[in-house]
Amino acid sequence: MSMRLLRDRVRLIHDAWIAALGHGLARRMLVWIVCISATAALVATSVQLFFDYRRDVSALEEGMRYIEQSQLPGLADAAWNFNVASMQVQLDGIGRSPWVSGATIHYGPSQSAELSTGHVDPHAARFFDYVLRRNGAVVGKITIAANLQTLYERTMERIVIVLCTQIVKSLITSVSILLLVSWMITRHLTQMADFANAYSPGGTFRPFVLRRSPLPRQDELSVLVDRLNDAYARIEKAHEFEVRHNEILSGEVALRTAELRAAHQTLAKLAVTDKLTGVLNRLGLDAAFQEALAQADAQGRPLAVILADIDEFKSVNDQHGHLVGDSLLREFAAVLAAGLRESDILARWGGEEFLILCPDTGLEQAAHLAGHLRQVIQAHSFASVGAKTSSFGVAVWCPGESTDELMKRADDALYRAKKDGRNRVCLEAR
């Protein structure tokens, strides 16, 4: 074997090992192979140990039957004759059985006398009780404690041997299968993935070639490589067409985008603007209200609201009609907007009521602003109806309360302004 061929073989082995340990697919395959092998080994071990344990239990029961048939008759004779020495000898003989850890015999009148051998644990897992009879009479009772330690030791030895054997077999099988799959499949898939990751449409396209031994092969991987190269060749052609097509469409897209942006801005403004007065509507007010509350809460700044209402507005509609009423509302909103500060926000609350949001404004400042607006409205001559007055309710937001609670206090203040004679400013009740 030449040195070049030897280096190629070493490099292939190195690549397979790196593929086996360094990629997610190989690791998952190893985990699955080990799990399946371990499960099969565990099942086989469990079945084998179960039958071995059953054989040991049968041997234990057979040993007890032997004691019952061969040794208990002599023990019954000794108990009949009250030969304590003979009973002790025979009892010791029973205790020397590998399946017996200890035994106790009760004999005599009412079985009140007792002899023991070995160790009799009252909490032992298994006992065998036998009645001793002689000439049809009960002469005693013997309790034999089974020696399960021998049974357990045999079982544990088998578990250790079988599990170690199965683990070694599973690991060898799993690693062998993993290396084989990595050698033949995974590392080549990794090469294809690297090629796909490095591919960029519009660059110089070079067909993909698998890095493996130069022996001629025509297998599934070769077919996959051919299809991969065909697919990327088609992508190159499609990319060229797309570039030409995009150049044609780019101008149209830019033009339509500008038109859509302008239309969207117009629609967005219309969505939050009151159609009659041109100020914010309830939808726009809700967004402005939430933003103002969030800033006030985050910065610890005050936030005041002023609720303004045109006095005797219903009489205007009744005497002059709704067109005049609409004209009054538009002019009223314009006068209010002209008297506000730059930071204040004006919105139509509903009907002839208007709401003014006053960020970073306390109750005293808001009351002063409301008083100024009331004087401006009173001094203004409206084109349709001449002089009109207005009423104002002022409230300041308390940390933690909702917009509904704040507006309830402002509305109550406005109601008191109306009730106390109109054309006045009332502050929230504290």
XYZ file of C-alpha atoms in Angstrom, residues 92-278:
187
model
C -29.106 -28.579 64.101
C -29.017 -30.874 61.083
C -31.937 -28.991 59.565
C -30.164 -25.679 60.264
C -27.089 -26.799 58.313
C -29.093 -26.880 55.073
C -27.919 -24.090 52.684
C -31.554 -23.053 52.275
C -32.180 -22.633 56.024
C -31.066 -19.677 58.139
C -32.708 -20.899 61.348
C -35.490 -23.059 62.823
C -37.576 -23.132 65.980
C -39.567 -26.101 67.376
C -42.352 -25.884 69.923
C -43.189 -29.165 71.724
C -44.589 -30.558 74.917
C -47.991 -29.900 76.406
C -49.588 -26.998 74.553
C -46.262 -26.653 72.630
C -44.924 -24.503 75.450
C -41.343 -25.806 75.281
C -39.022 -24.429 72.634
C -35.751 -25.299 70.931
C -33.956 -23.217 68.263
C -31.035 -23.400 65.898
C -29.411 -20.754 63.684
C -30.883 -17.280 63.375
C -34.646 -16.820 63.147
C -35.499 -13.253 62.178
C -39.145 -12.517 63.010
C -39.166 -10.049 60.107
C -37.748 -12.521 57.595
C -39.360 -12.558 54.174
C -40.360 -16.227 54.122
C -41.185 -18.927 56.687
C -42.212 -22.547 56.375
C -44.448 -23.914 59.152
C -44.929 -27.656 59.686
C -47.001 -29.592 62.260
C -45.267 -32.643 63.807
C -47.559 -35.671 64.274
C -46.975 -39.041 65.921
C -49.584 -41.795 66.179
C -52.253 -39.353 65.011
C -51.447 -36.811 67.717
C -49.837 -33.388 67.321
C -46.534 -33.523 69.204
C -45.089 -30.152 68.122
C -44.755 -27.412 65.557
C -41.623 -26.293 63.708
C -41.016 -22.968 61.956
C -38.186 -22.840 59.410
C -36.816 -19.481 58.231
C -35.668 -19.676 54.616
C -32.140 -18.489 53.872
C -32.925 -15.959 51.161
C -29.448 -14.454 51.342
C -28.093 -17.263 49.178
C -30.898 -16.648 46.710
C -30.190 -12.908 46.626
C -26.440 -13.364 46.225
C -26.909 -15.674 43.262
C -29.336 -13.217 41.688
C -27.039 -10.220 42.184
C -24.069 -12.109 40.715
C -26.114 -12.928 37.649
C -27.342 -9.300 37.350
C -23.793 -7.919 37.462
C -22.430 -10.440 34.975
C -25.316 -10.192 32.527
C -25.564 -6.382 32.669
C -21.822 -5.888 32.199
C -21.851 -8.260 29.263
C -24.875 -6.617 27.664
C -23.492 -3.091 28.218
C -20.195 -3.939 26.570
C -21.986 -5.615 23.660
C -24.358 -2.656 23.254
C -21.552 -0.103 23.287
C -19.450 -2.023 20.794
C -22.439 -2.529 18.499
C -23.592 1.099 18.818
C -20.188 2.627 18.153
C -19.585 0.257 15.235
C -22.912 1.113 13.625
C -22.369 4.832 14.252
C -18.912 4.818 12.698
C -20.184 2.836 9.727
C -23.095 5.233 9.115
C -20.836 8.258 9.621
C -18.231 6.816 7.253
C -20.697 5.993 4.510
C -23.383 8.687 4.859
C -23.093 11.410 7.506
C -19.759 12.905 6.487
C -20.898 13.159 2.873
C -24.119 14.882 3.942
C -21.962 17.315 5.911
C -19.965 18.072 2.758
C -23.211 18.758 0.885
C -24.390 21.039 3.708
C -21.121 23.004 3.593
C -21.490 23.383 -0.163
C -25.097 24.598 0.192
C -24.060 27.041 2.924
C -21.262 28.491 0.787
C -23.409 28.807 -2.343
C -24.366 32.350 -3.361
C -26.517 33.063 -6.442
C -24.792 35.212 -9.003
C -21.277 34.091 -8.165
C -19.077 31.621 -9.934
C -20.819 28.237 -9.814
C -18.673 25.130 -9.533
C -20.385 21.728 -9.428
C -20.130 19.882 -6.134
C -17.850 16.834 -5.941
C -17.834 14.393 -3.017
C -14.527 14.035 -1.210
C -14.141 10.296 -1.069
C -11.829 7.627 -2.420
C -11.452 7.731 -6.218
C -13.018 4.313 -6.737
C -15.906 4.599 -9.201
C -19.215 4.545 -7.367
C -22.748 4.962 -8.590
C -24.889 4.861 -5.484
C -27.610 6.950 -3.852
C -25.089 9.597 -2.776
C -23.851 9.987 -6.359
C -27.445 10.402 -7.558
C -28.075 12.968 -4.809
C -24.967 14.952 -5.814
C -26.057 14.977 -9.472
C -29.533 16.181 -8.531
C -28.015 18.818 -6.233
C -25.832 20.191 -9.002
C -28.796 20.202 -11.411
C -30.904 22.079 -8.863
C -28.249 24.759 -8.327
C -27.762 25.140 -12.070
C -31.492 25.824 -12.394
C -31.263 28.272 -9.487
C -28.523 30.158 -11.333
C -30.713 30.485 -14.428
C -33.689 31.562 -12.335
C -31.509 34.119 -10.554
C -30.417 35.696 -13.808
C -34.052 35.986 -14.918
C -35.028 37.406 -11.525
C -32.341 40.086 -11.684
C -33.569 41.256 -15.087
C -37.180 41.116 -13.975
C -36.462 43.029 -10.755
C -34.791 45.820 -12.673
C -38.016 46.277 -14.624
C -40.219 46.134 -11.550
C -38.087 48.225 -9.192
C -39.206 51.527 -10.710
C -42.878 50.554 -10.566
C -42.533 49.302 -7.004
C -40.863 52.536 -5.859
C -43.609 54.628 -7.450
C -46.437 52.523 -6.011
C -44.743 52.477 -2.609
C -44.614 56.263 -2.477
C -48.288 56.470 -3.457
C -49.272 53.888 -0.874
C -47.254 55.640 1.823
C -48.976 58.938 1.104
C -52.393 57.250 1.049
C -51.607 55.430 4.283
C -50.593 58.658 6.006
C -53.785 60.319 4.807
C -55.958 57.418 5.982
C -54.144 57.243 9.305
C -54.783 60.940 9.881
C -58.446 60.629 8.862
C -58.900 57.630 11.177
C -58.009 59.669 14.278
C -59.502 63.016 13.221
C -63.012 64.231 13.929
C -64.617 64.870 10.536
C -66.583 67.924 11.654
C -64.108 69.894 13.786
C -60.722 68.624 12.546
